[in-house]
C-alpha positions as a Markdown table, in Angstrom:
| # | Residue | x | y | z |
|---|---|---|---|---|
| 1 | Unk | -0.4 | 16.0 | -22.6 |
| 2 | Unk | 2.7 | 13.9 | -21.7 |
| 3 | Unk | 1.8 | 14.0 | -17.9 |
| 4 | Unk | -1.6 | 13.0 | -18.9 |
| 5 | Unk | -0.3 | 9.8 | -21.0 |
| 6 | Unk | 2.3 | 9.2 | -18.0 |
| 7 | Unk | -0.4 | 9.4 | -15.5 |
| 8 | Unk | -2.8 | 6.3 | -17.8 |
| 9 | Unk | 0.6 | 4.8 | -18.1 |
| 10 | Unk | 1.1 | 4.7 | -14.5 |
| 11 | Unk | -2.6 | 3.3 | -13.6 |
| 12 | Unk | -5.4 | 1.9 | -15.1 |
| 13 | Unk | -8.7 | 4.1 | -15.5 |
| 14 | Unk | -10.2 | 2.3 | -12.3 |
| 15 | Unk | -7.2 | 2.7 | -10.0 |
| 16 | Unk | -7.3 | 6.8 | -11.4 |
| 17 | Unk | -10.7 | 7.2 | -10.4 |
| 18 | Unk | -9.7 | 5.6 | -6.9 |
| 19 | Unk | -6.7 | 8.2 | -6.7 |
| 20 | Unk | -9.1 | 11.2 | -7.7 |
| 21 | Unk | -12.1 | 10.1 | -5.7 |
| 22 | Unk | -9.5 | 9.9 | -2.7 |
| 23 | Unk | -7.3 | 12.5 | -3.3 |
| 24 | Unk | -4.2 | 9.9 | -3.5 |
| 25 | Unk | -1.2 | 12.4 | -4.4 |
| 26 | Unk | 1.1 | 9.2 | -4.0 |
| 27 | Unk | -0.9 | 7.7 | -6.8 |
| 28 | Unk | -0.4 | 10.6 | -8.9 |
| 29 | Unk | 3.4 | 10.8 | -8.0 |
| 30 | Unk | 4.1 | 7.5 | -9.4 |
| 31 | Unk | 3.6 | 8.8 | -13.1 |
| 32 | Unk | 6.8 | 9.8 | -15.2 |
| 33 | Unk | 7.1 | 13.3 | -15.0 |
| 34 | Unk | 5.2 | 13.7 | -12.4 |
| 35 | Unk | 6.4 | 15.3 | -8.8 |
| 36 | Unk | 5.2 | 16.3 | -5.2 |
| 37 | Unk | 3.5 | 19.5 | -5.9 |
| 38 | Unk | 2.0 | 18.8 | -9.2 |
| 39 | Unk | 0.6 | 15.1 | -7.9 |
| 40 | Unk | -0.7 | 17.1 | -4.7 |
| 41 | Unk | -2.2 | 19.7 | -7.4 |
| 42 | Unk | -3.8 | 17.2 | -9.9 |
| 43 | Unk | -5.5 | 15.4 | -6.7 |
| 44 | Unk | -7.0 | 18.6 | -5.6 |
| 45 | Unk | -8.1 | 19.9 | -8.9 |
| 46 | Unk | -9.5 | 16.9 | -10.3 |
| 47 | Unk | -11.3 | 16.2 | -6.8 |
| 48 | Unk | -13.0 | 19.3 | -7.4 |
| 49 | Unk | -14.0 | 19.0 | -10.9 |
| 50 | Unk | -15.5 | 15.5 | -10.0 |
| 51 | Unk | -19.1 | 15.5 | -10.0 |
| 52 | Unk | -21.4 | 14.9 | -6.9 |
| 53 | Unk | -22.3 | 11.5 | -8.5 |
| 54 | Unk | -18.5 | 10.7 | -9.0 |
| 55 | Unk | -16.7 | 10.0 | -12.6 |
| 56 | Unk | -18.7 | 7.7 | -15.2 |
| 57 | Unk | -16.1 | 4.7 | -16.4 |
| 58 | Unk | -16.8 | 3.0 | -19.3 |
| 59 | Unk | -16.0 | -0.7 | -18.7 |
| 60 | Unk | -13.7 | -1.8 | -21.7 |
| 61 | Unk | -15.1 | -5.4 | -21.6 |
| 62 | Unk | -18.7 | -4.2 | -22.0 |
| 63 | Unk | -19.5 | -0.5 | -23.6 |
| 64 | Unk | -22.2 | -0.1 | -20.6 |
| 65 | Unk | -21.6 | 3.0 | -18.1 |
| 66 | Unk | -21.3 | 2.6 | -14.4 |
| 67 | Unk | -21.1 | 5.0 | -11.6 |
| 68 | Unk | -17.9 | 5.0 | -9.4 |
| 69 | Unk | -18.6 | 7.5 | -6.4 |
| 70 | Unk | -16.8 | 8.1 | -3.7 |
| 71 | Unk | -18.3 | 7.3 | -0.6 |
| 72 | Unk | -18.0 | 8.7 | 2.9 |
| 73 | Unk | -17.6 | 5.7 | 4.0 |
| 74 | Unk | -15.0 | 4.4 | 1.9 |
| 75 | Unk | -13.0 | 7.9 | 2.1 |
| 76 | Unk | -13.3 | 7.5 | 6.0 |
| 77 | Unk | -12.1 | 3.9 | 5.7 |
| 78 | Unk | -8.8 | 4.8 | 3.7 |
| 79 | Unk | -8.2 | 7.4 | 6.4 |
| 80 | Unk | -8.3 | 5.2 | 9.2 |
| 81 | Unk | -5.8 | 3.0 | 7.7 |
| 82 | Unk | -3.5 | 5.6 | 6.5 |
| 83 | Unk | -3.9 | 6.9 | 10.4 |
| 84 | Unk | -2.6 | 2.9 | 11.4 |
| 85 | Unk | 0.7 | 3.3 | 8.9 |
| 86 | Unk | -0.3 | 2.1 | 5.7 |
| 87 | Unk | 0.6 | 4.3 | 2.7 |
| 88 | Unk | -2.4 | 6.2 | 0.9 |
| 89 | Unk | -1.9 | 3.8 | -2.1 |
| 90 | Unk | -2.4 | 0.1 | -0.4 |
| 91 | Unk | -4.9 | 1.5 | 1.5 |
| 92 | Unk | -6.8 | 2.5 | -1.2 |
| 93 | Unk | -6.4 | -0.7 | -3.1 |
| 94 | Unk | -7.3 | -2.5 | -0.2 |
| 95 | Unk | -10.2 | -0.7 | 0.8 |
| 96 | Unk | -11.5 | -1.1 | -3.1 |
| 97 | Unk | -11.4 | -4.6 | -2.7 |
| 98 | Unk | -13.1 | -4.7 | 0.8 |
| 99 | Unk | -15.6 | -2.7 | -0.8 |
| 100 | Unk | -16.9 | -5.3 | -3.6 |
| 101 | Unk | -17.9 | -7.5 | -0.7 |
| 102 | Unk | -20.5 | -5.1 | 0.7 |
| 103 | Unk | -23.7 | -2.6 | -0.4 |
| 104 | Unk | -22.7 | 0.8 | -1.5 |
| 105 | Unk | -23.8 | 2.1 | 2.0 |
| 106 | Unk | -21.8 | -0.5 | 3.8 |
| 107 | Unk | -20.3 | 1.6 | 7.4 |
| 108 | Unk | -16.7 | 2.6 | 7.4 |
| 109 | Unk | -16.1 | 0.0 | 10.6 |
| 110 | Unk | -17.1 | -2.9 | 8.0 |
| 111 | Unk | -14.8 | -1.6 | 5.1 |
| 112 | Unk | -11.7 | -1.0 | 7.7 |
| 113 | Unk | -12.1 | -4.9 | 9.3 |
| 114 | Unk | -12.5 | -6.2 | 5.4 |
| 115 | Unk | -9.6 | -3.8 | 4.2 |
| 116 | Unk | -7.3 | -5.1 | 7.1 |
| 117 | Unk | -7.6 | -8.4 | 6.1 |
| 118 | Unk | -6.8 | -7.5 | 2.3 |
| 119 | Unk | -3.7 | -5.8 | 3.8 |
| 120 | Unk | -2.7 | -8.8 | 5.8 |
| 121 | Unk | -3.3 | -11.1 | 2.3 |
């Protein structure tokens, strides 16, 4: 229970959903009481428990449900940014911000281009 509270203190639910979808170990490791081994285990096990359509997030402002699936092109864009030397959590944030500009089925190259602009800001 302490670890769960530490994770929720370290990141808002939207970031947690992205961290699970992208298996971002660094995001989990930022929480109090979570070391590298536990972070890797959490990322792997939570991603395995996620359904094919992703998690359902309830927004705080309105009680409406929206799906937050992890698309293949988003994961590919994050991987490309990490290969360019950007840390995993920064890459995930940049891709998430860039994805808001496109449709859900945006190609990875478009996401990468927009995410690089986000990172350079």
